[in-house]
Coordinates of C-alpha atoms in Angstrom, one line a residue:
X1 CA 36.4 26.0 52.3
X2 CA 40.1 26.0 51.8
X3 CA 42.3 27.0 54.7
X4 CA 44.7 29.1 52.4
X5 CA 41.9 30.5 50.4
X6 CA 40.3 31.6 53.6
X7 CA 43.3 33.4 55.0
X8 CA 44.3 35.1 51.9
X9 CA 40.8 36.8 52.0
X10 CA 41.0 37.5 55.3
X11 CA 44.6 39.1 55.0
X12 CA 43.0 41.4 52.6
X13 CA 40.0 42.2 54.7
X14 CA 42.3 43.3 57.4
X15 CA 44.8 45.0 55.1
X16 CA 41.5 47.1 54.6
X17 CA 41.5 48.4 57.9
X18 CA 45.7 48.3 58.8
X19 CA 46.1 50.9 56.3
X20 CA 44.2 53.7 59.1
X21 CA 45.2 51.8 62.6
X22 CA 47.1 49.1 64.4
X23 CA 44.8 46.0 64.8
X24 CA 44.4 43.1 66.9
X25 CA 42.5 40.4 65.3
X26 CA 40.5 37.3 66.7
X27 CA 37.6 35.1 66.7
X28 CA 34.1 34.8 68.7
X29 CA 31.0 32.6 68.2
X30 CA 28.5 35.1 66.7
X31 CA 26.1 33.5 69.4
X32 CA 28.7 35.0 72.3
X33 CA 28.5 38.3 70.5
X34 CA 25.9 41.1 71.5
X35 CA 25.2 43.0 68.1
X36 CA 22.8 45.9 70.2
X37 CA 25.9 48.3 71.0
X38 CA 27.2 47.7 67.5
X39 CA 26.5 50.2 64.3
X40 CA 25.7 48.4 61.1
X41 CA 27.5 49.1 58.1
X42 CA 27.3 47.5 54.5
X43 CA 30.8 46.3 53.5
X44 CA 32.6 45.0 50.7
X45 CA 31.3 41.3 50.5
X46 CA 34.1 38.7 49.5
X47 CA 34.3 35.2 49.2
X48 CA 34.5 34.1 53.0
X49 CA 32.7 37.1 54.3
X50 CA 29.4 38.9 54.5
X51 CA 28.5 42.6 53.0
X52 CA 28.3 43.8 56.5
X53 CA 30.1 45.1 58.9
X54 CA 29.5 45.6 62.6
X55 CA 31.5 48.6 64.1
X56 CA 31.4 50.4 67.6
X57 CA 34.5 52.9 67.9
X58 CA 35.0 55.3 70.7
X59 CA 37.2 58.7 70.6
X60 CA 40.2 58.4 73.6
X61 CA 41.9 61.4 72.9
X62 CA 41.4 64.3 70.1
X63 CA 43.0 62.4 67.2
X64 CA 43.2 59.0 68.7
X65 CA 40.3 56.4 68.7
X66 CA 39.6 52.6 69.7
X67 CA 36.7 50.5 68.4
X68 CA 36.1 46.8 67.3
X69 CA 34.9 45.8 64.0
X70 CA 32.8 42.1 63.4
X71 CA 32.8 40.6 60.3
X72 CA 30.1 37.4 60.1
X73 CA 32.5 34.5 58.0
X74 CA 29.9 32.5 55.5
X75 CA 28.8 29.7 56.5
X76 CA 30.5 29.5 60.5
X77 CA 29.2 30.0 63.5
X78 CA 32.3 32.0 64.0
X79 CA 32.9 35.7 63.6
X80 CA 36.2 37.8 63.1
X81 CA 37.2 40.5 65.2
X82 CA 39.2 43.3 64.7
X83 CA 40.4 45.3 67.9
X84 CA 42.2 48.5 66.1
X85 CA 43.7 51.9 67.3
X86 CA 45.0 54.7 65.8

């Protein structure tokens, strides 16, 4: 895996979400993550990621929510993390 190949798809995996909320990104071990208080959703797939999507969002105020999307990267035992807030 290239490094600049790898962040151009994960710029455009995150402009994905940017476009609704303000996000925080980082990265976990999917072994540290516990996937039980997480909704499963099929996503775009894309070179560096999987087709799936692993969302848990709660609602703060009336229009204003805060959740964490997980994307599994191919072939890592590491994850992406989006923290976002709109």
């Amino acid at each position: 895996m290239r490094i600049d190949q790898f962040l151009t798809d994960l710029k455009n995996v995150i402009a994905n979400y940017e476009e609704d909320a303000q996000c925080e990104l980082s990265f976990e071990l999917v072994a540290n993550i516990v996937f039980d208080d997480y909704e499963k959703q099929q996503c775009d797939e894309t070179e560096h990621f999987e087709g799936v999507e692993y969302i848990r969002q709660i609602q703060v105020f009336e229009d204003y929510f805060e959740g964490t999307i997980i994307r599994e990267i191919k072939g890592s035992v590491y994850c992406v993390i989006i923290g976002y807030s709109n």
